[in-house]
mmCIF file of C-alpha atoms and ligand atoms in Angstrom:
data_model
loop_
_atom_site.group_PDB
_atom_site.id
_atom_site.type_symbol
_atom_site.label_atom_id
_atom_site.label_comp_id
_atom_site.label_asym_id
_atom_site.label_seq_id
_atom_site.Cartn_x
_atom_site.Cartn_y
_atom_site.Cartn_z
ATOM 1 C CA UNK D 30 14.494 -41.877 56.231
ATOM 2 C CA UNK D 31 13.283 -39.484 53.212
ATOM 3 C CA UNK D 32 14.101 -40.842 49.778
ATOM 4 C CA UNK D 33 16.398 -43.606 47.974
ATOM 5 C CA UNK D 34 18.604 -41.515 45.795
ATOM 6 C CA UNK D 35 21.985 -43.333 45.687
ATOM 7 C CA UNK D 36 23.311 -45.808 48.022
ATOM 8 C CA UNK D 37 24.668 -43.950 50.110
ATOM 9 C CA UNK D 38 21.242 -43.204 51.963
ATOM 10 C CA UNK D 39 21.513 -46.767 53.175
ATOM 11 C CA UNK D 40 23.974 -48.285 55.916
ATOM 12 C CA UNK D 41 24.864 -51.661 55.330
ATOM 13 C CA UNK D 42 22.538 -53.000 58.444
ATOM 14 C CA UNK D 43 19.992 -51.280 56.747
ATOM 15 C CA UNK D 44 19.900 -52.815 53.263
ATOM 16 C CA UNK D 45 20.584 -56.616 54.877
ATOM 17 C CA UNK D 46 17.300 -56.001 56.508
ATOM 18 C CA UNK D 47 15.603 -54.659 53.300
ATOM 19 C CA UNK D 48 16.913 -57.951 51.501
ATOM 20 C CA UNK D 49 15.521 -59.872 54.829
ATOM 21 C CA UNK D 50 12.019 -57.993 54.468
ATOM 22 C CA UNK D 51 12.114 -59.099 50.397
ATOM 23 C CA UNK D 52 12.835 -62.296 50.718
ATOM 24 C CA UNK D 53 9.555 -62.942 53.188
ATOM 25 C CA UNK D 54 7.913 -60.679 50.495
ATOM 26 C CA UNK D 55 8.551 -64.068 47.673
ATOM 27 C CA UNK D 56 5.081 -65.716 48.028
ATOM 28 C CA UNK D 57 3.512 -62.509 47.406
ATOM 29 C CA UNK D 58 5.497 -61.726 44.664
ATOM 30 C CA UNK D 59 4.381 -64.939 43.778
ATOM 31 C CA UNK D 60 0.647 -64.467 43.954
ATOM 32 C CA UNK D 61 0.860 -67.355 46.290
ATOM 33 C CA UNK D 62 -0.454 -64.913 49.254
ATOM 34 C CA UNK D 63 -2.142 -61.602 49.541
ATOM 35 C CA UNK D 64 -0.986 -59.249 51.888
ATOM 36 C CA UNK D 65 -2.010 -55.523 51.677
ATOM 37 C CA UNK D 66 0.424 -53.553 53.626
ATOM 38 C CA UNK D 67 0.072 -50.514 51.559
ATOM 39 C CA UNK D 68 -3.591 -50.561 51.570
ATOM 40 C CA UNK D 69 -4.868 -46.626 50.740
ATOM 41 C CA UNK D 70 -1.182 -45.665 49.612
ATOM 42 C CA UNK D 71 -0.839 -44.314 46.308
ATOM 43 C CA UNK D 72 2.827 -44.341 44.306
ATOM 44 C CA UNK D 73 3.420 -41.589 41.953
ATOM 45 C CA UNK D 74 5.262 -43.155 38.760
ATOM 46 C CA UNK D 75 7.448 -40.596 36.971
ATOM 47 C CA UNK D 76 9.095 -41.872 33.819
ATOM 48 C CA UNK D 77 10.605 -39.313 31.941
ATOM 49 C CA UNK D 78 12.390 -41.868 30.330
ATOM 50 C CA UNK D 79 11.910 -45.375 28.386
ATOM 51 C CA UNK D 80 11.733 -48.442 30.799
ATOM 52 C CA UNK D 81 9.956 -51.231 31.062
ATOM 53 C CA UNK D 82 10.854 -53.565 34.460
ATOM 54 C CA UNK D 83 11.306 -50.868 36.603
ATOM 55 C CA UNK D 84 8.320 -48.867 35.958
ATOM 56 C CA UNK D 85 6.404 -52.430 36.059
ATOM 57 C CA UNK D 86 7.801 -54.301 38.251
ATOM 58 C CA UNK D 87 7.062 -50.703 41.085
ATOM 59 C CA UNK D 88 3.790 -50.983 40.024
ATOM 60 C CA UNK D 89 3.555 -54.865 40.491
ATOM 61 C CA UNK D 90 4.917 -54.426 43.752
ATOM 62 C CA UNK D 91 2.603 -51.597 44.950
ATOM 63 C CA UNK D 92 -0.720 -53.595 43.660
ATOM 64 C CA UNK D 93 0.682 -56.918 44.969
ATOM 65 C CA UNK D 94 0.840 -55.221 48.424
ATOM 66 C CA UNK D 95 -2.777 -53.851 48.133
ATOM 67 C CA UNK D 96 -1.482 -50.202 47.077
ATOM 68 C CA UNK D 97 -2.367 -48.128 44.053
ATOM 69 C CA UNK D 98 -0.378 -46.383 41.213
ATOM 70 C CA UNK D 99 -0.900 -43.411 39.210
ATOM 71 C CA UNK D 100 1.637 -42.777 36.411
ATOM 72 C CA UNK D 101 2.747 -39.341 34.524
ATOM 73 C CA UNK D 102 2.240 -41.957 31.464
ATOM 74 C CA UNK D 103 4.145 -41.328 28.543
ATOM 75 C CA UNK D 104 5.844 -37.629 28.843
ATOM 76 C CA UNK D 105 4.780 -36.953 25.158
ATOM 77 C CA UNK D 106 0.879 -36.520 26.540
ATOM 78 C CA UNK D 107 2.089 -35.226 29.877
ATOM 79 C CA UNK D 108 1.686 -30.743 30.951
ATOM 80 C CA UNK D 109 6.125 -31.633 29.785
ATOM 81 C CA UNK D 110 5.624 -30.618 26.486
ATOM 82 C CA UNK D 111 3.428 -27.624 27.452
ATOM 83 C CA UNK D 112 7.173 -26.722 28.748
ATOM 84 C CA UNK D 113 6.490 -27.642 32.587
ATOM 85 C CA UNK D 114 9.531 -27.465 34.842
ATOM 86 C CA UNK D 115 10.397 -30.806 36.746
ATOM 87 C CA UNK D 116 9.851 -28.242 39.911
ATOM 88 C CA UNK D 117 6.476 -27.651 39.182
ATOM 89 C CA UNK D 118 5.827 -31.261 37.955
ATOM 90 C CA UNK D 119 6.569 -32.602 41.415
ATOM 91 C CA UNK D 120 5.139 -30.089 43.203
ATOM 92 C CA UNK D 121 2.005 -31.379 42.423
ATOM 93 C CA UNK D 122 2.604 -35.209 42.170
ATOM 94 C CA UNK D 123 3.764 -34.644 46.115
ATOM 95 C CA UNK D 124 0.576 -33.779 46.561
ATOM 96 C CA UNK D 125 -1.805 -35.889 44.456
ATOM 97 C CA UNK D 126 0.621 -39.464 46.025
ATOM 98 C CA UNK D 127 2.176 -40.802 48.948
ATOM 99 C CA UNK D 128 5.409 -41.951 47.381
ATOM 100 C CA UNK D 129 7.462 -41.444 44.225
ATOM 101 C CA UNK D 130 9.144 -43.624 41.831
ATOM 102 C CA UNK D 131 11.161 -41.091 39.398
ATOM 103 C CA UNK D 132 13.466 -41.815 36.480
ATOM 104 C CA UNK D 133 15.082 -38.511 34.750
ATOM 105 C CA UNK D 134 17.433 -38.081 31.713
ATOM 106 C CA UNK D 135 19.445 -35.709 33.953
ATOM 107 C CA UNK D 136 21.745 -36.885 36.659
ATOM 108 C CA UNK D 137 21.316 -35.016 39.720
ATOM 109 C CA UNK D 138 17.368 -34.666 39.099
ATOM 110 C CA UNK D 139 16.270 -37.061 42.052
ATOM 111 C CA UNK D 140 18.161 -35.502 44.062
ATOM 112 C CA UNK D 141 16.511 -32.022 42.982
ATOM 113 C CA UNK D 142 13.088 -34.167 43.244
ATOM 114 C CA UNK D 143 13.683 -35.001 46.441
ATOM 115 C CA UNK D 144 14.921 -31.766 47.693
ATOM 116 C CA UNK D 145 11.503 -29.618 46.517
ATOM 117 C CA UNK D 146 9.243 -32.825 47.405
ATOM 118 C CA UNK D 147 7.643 -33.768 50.716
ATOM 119 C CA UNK D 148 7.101 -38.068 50.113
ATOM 120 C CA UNK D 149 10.274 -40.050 49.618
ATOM 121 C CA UNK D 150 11.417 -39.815 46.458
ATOM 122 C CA UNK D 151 12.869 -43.466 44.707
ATOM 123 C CA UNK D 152 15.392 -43.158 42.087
ATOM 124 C CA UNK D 153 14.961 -45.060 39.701
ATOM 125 C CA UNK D 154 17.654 -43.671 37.500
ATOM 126 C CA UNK D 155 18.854 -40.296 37.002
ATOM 127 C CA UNK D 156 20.845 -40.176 33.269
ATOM 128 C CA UNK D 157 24.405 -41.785 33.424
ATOM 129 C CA UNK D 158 24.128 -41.219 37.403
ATOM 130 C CA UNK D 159 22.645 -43.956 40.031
ATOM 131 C CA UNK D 160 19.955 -46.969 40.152
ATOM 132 C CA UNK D 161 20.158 -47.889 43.406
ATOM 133 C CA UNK D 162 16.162 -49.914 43.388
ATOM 134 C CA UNK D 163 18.659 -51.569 40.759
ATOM 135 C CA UNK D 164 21.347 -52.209 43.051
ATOM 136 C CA UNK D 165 18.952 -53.806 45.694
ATOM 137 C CA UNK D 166 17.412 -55.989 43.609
ATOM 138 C CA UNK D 167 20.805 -57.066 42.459
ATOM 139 C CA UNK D 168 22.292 -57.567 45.963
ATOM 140 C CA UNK D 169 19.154 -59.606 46.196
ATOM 141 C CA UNK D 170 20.036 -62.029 43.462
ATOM 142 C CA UNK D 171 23.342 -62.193 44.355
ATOM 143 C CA UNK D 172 22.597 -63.060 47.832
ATOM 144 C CA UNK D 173 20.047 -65.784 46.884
ATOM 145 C CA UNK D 174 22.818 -67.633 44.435
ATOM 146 C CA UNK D 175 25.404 -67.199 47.030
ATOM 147 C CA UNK D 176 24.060 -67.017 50.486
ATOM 148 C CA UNK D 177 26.224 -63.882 51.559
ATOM 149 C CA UNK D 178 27.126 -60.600 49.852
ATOM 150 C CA UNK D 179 30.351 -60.680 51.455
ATOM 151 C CA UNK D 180 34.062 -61.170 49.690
ATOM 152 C CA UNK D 181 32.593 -62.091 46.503
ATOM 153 C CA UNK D 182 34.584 -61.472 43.079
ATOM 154 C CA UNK D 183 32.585 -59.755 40.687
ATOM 155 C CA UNK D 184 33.021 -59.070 37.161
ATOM 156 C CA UNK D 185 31.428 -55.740 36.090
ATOM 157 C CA UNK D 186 31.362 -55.933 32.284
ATOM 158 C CA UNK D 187 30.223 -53.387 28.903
ATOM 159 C CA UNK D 188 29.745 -49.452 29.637
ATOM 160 C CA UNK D 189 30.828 -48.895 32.808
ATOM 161 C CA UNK D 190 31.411 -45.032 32.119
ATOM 162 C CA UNK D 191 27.422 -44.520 31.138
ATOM 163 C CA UNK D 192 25.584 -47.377 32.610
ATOM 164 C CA UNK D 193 24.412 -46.290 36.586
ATOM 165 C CA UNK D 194 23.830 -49.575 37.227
ATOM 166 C CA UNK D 195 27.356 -50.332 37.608
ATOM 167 C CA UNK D 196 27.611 -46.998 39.569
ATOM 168 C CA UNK D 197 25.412 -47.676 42.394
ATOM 169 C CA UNK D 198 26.487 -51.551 42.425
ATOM 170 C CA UNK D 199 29.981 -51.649 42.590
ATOM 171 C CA UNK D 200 29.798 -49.192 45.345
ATOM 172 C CA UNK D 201 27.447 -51.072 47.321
ATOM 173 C CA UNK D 202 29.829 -54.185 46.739
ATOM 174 C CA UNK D 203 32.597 -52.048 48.011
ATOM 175 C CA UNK D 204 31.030 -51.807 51.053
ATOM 176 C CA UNK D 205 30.487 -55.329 51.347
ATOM 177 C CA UNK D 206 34.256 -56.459 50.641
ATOM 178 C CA UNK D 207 33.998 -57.871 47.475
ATOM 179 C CA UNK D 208 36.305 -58.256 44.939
ATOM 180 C CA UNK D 209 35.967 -55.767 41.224
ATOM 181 C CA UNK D 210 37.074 -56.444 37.980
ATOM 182 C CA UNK D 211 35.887 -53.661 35.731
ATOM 183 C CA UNK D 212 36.060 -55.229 32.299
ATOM 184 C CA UNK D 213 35.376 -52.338 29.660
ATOM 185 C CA UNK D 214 37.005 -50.987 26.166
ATOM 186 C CA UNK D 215 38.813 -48.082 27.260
ATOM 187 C CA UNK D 216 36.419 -45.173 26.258
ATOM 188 C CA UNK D 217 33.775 -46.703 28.655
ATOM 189 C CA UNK D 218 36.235 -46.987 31.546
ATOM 190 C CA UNK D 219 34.756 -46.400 35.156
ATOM 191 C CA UNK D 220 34.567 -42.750 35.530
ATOM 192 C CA UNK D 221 37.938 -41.378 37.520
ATOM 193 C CA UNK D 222 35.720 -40.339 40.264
ATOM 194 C CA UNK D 223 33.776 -43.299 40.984
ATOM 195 C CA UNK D 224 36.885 -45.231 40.967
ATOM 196 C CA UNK D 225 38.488 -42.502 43.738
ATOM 197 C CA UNK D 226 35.698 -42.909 45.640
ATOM 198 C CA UNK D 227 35.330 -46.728 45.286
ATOM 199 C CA UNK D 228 39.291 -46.303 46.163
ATOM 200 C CA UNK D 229 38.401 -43.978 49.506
ATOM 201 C CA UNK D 230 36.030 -46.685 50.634
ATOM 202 C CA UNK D 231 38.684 -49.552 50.900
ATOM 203 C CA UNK D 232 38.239 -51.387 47.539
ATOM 204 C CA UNK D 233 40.036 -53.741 45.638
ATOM 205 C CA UNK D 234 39.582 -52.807 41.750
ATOM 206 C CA UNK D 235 41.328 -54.090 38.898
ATOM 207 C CA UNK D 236 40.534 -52.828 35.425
ATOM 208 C CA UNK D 237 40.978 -54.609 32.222
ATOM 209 C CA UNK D 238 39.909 -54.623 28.368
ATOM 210 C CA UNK D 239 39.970 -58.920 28.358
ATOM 211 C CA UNK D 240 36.117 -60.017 29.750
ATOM 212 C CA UNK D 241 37.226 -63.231 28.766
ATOM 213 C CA UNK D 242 40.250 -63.682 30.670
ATOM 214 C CA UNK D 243 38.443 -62.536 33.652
ATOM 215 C CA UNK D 244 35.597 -64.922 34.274
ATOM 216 C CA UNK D 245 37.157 -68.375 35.342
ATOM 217 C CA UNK D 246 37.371 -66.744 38.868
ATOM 218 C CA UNK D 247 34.566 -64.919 39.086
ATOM 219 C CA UNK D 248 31.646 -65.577 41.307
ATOM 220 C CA UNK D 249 29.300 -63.084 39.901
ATOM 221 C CA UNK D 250 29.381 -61.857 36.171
ATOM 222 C CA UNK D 251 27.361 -58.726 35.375
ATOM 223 C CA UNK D 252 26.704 -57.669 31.707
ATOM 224 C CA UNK D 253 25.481 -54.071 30.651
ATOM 225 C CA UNK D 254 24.180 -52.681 27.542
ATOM 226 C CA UNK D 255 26.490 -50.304 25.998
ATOM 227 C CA UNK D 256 23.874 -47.285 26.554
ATOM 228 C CA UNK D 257 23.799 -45.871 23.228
ATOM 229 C CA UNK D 258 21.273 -42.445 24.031
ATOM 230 C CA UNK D 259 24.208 -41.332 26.042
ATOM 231 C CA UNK D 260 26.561 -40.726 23.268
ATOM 232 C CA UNK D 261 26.726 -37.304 21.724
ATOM 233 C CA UNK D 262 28.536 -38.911 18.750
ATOM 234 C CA UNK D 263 26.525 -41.943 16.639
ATOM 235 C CA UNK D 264 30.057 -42.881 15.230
ATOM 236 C CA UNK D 265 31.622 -42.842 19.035
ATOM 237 C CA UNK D 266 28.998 -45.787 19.652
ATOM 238 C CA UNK D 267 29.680 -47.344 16.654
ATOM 239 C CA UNK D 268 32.856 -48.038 17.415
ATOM 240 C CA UNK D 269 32.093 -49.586 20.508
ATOM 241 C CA UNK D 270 29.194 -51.717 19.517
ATOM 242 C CA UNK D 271 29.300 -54.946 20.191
ATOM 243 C CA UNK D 272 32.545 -55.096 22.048
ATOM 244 C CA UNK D 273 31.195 -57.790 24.530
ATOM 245 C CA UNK D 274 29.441 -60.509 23.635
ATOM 246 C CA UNK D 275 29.462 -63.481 25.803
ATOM 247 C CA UNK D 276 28.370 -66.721 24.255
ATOM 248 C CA UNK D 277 27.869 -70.657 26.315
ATOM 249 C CA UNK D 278 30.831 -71.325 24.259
ATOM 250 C CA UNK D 279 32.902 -68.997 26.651
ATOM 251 C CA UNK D 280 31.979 -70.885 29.851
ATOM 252 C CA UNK D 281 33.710 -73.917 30.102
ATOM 253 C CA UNK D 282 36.418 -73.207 32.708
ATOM 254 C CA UNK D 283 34.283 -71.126 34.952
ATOM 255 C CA UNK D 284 33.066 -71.717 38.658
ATOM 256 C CA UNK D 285 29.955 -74.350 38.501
ATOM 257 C CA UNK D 286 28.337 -71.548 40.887
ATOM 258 C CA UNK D 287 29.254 -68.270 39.184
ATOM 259 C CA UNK D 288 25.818 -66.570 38.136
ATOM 260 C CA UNK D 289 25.638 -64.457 35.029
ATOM 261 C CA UNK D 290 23.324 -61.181 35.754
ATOM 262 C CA UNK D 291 22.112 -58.111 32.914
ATOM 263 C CA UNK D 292 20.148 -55.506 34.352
ATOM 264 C CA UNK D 293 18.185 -56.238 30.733
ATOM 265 C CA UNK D 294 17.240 -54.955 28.421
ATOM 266 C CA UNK D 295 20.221 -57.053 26.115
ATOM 267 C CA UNK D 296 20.766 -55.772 22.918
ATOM 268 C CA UNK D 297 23.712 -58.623 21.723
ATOM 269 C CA UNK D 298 26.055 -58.407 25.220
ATOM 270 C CA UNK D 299 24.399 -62.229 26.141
ATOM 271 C CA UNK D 300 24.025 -64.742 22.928
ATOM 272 C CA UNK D 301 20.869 -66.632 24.157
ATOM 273 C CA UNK D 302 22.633 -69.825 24.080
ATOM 274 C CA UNK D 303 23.549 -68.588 27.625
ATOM 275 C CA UNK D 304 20.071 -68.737 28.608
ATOM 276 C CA UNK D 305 19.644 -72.399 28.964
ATOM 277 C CA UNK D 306 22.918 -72.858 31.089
ATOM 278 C CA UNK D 307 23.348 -73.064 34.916
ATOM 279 C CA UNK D 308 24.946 -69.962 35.207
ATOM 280 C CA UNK D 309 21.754 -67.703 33.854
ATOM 281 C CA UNK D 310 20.013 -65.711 36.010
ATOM 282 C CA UNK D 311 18.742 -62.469 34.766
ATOM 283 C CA UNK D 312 15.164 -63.366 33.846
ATOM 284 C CA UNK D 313 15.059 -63.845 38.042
ATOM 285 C CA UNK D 314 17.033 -60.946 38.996
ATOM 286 C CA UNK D 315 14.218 -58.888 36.842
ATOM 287 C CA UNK D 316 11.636 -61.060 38.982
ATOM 288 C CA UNK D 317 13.060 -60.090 42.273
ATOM 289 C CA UNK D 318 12.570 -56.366 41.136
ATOM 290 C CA UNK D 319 9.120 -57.266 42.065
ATOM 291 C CA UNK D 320 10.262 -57.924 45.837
ATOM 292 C CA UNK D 321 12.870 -55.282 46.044
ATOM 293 C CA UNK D 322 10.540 -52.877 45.538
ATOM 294 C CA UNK D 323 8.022 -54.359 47.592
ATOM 295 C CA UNK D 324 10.204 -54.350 50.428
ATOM 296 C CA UNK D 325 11.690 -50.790 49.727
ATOM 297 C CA UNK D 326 8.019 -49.149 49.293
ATOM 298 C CA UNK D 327 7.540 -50.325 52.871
ATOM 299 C CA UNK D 328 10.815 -49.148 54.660
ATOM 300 C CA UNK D 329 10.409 -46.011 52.688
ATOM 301 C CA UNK D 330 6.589 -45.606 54.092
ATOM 302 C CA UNK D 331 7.264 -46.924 57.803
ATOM 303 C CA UNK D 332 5.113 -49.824 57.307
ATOM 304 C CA UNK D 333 6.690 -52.813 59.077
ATOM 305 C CA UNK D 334 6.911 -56.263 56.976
ATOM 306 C CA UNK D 335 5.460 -58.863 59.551
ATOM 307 C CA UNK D 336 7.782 -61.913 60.196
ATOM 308 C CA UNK D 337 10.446 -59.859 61.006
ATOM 309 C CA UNK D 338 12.912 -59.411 64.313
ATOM 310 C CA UNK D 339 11.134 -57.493 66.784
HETATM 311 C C1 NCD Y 417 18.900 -50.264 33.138
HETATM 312 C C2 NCD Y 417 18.761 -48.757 33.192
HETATM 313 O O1 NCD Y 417 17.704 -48.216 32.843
HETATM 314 O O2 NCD Y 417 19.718 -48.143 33.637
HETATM 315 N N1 NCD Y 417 17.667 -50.913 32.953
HETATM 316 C C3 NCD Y 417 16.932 -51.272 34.054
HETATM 317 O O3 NCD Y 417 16.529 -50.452 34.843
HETATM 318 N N2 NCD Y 417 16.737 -52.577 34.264
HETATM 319 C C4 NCD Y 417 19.939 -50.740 32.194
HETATM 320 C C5 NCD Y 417 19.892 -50.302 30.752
HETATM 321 O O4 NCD Y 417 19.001 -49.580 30.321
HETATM 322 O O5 NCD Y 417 20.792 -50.720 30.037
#
């Protein structure tokens, strides 16, 4: 295996066994229990963009597991501005680290970052394209709340055109059998080709404008930030703004197990009356980054999590 660039570089077999591999990883998420795995390996954190839990919660996992990081820091004091190409940038990060964690403005550019670089290359998000460390953390989350990933029905809510969140996930759903209901205004719509493809792969999509109308069902709810640096237009967001806001006064006839999820950060998607209710669970799904990562580091380096089938 080289890199993690979109989901399709995993079979299904492959990411139950990641998701096995995280979930012994908990207790040293935790802190409860040390285990350096990736002793002497050094990740290579690339963040040409703003982020805060993925960038952290990679380096959390790499020092958790007895690993090191170095980062490009913020781009503003990086060779970037000197007007370094992304080529040459990697070039030499290959060289200086063992693995890379990369997250681009431009979709396509892990893909180019993998294709000049010699370590795996992790994606952690490539402009309005995938997220797939995202999407495993995710399947993680949903698996804990529901015990399988399998036939689910799953509510994908906000800015489903822009947010590659929703891109990676709903096509790793797909591939599990569940059940979509894109819920979006019609400018942020599923991209036609996503929705082929999701289409080609044997899934059952509906699309709607009504969230609301959509969650009494629903064993999974997933909220997204309407990603406002994509817009070319400020008064194109504007409009949009706001569209989905989903407050404890809206839950009353859902399922007592359906779990409300948010990649995060919120901006006003998820009123924080929500927070205190059953149905919450984003502050966890940004904890099990911490193990997702964990767990992909060491697939992606060959090292084998002990506890595992033989
Ligand atoms: C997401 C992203 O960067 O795509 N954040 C994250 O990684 N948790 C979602 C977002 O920014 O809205």
């Amino acid at each position: 295996m080289s890199g993690l660039i979109t989901m399709d570089d995993l079979t299904n077999d492959e990411i139950l066994s990641i998701l096995d591999d995280a979930e012994r990883l908990l207790p040293v998420a935790r802190g409860e229990a040390y285990l350096p795995l990736l002793q002497g390996k050094i990740l290579g954190n690339l963040f040409f963009e703003p982020s805060t839990r993925t960038r952290m919660s990679f380096e959390t996992a790499m020092k958790r597991l007895g690993g090191d990081v170095v980062n490009l820091g913020d781009v503003k004091t990086s060779s970037v501005v000197k007007g370094e190409t992304l080529y040459d940038t990697i070039q030499m990060v290959d060289g200086y680290t063992d693995i890379i964690a990369m997250r681009h403005p431009r979709q396509g550019a892990a893909q180019y970052a993998q294709d000049s670089a010699e370590v795996p290359v992790l994606n952690g998000g490539d402009g309005a394209g995938h997220h797939p460390t995202q999407t495993m953390l995710d399947l993680f989350t949903i698996r804990q709340a529901h015990g399988r990933l399998e036939g689910l029905k799953v509510v994908l809510a906000g800015d489903l055109r822009y947010g590659r969140t929703v891109h990676s996930l709903s096509h790793a759903l797909t591939r599990f059998g569940c059940e979509l209901i894109f819920a979006s205004p019609d400018v942020l719509r599923m991209p036609g080709e996503i929705v082929e493809d999701l289409s080609s792969h044997g899934a059952t999509i509906v699309e709607t404008n009504d969230l609301l109308g959509s969650i009494d069902t629903a064993d999974v709810v997933y909220m997204t930030r309407i990603q406002k640096e994509r817009f070319a237009d400020e008064d194109e967001y504007t409009k949009v703004a706001g569209a989905y806001k989903l407050h404890a006064s809206n839950l009353d006839g859902v399922k007592e197990s359906m779990i409300i999820m948010h990649p995060l950060p919120r901006v006003d998607e998820i009123h924080p009356s929500v927070d205190s209710t059953r149905h919450a669970r984003y502050f966890e799904q940004a904890f099990n980054g911490v193990v997702a990562r964990m767990a992909l580091l060491c697939r992606l380096l060959e090292i084998e999590v002990p506890g595992g089938e033989a």
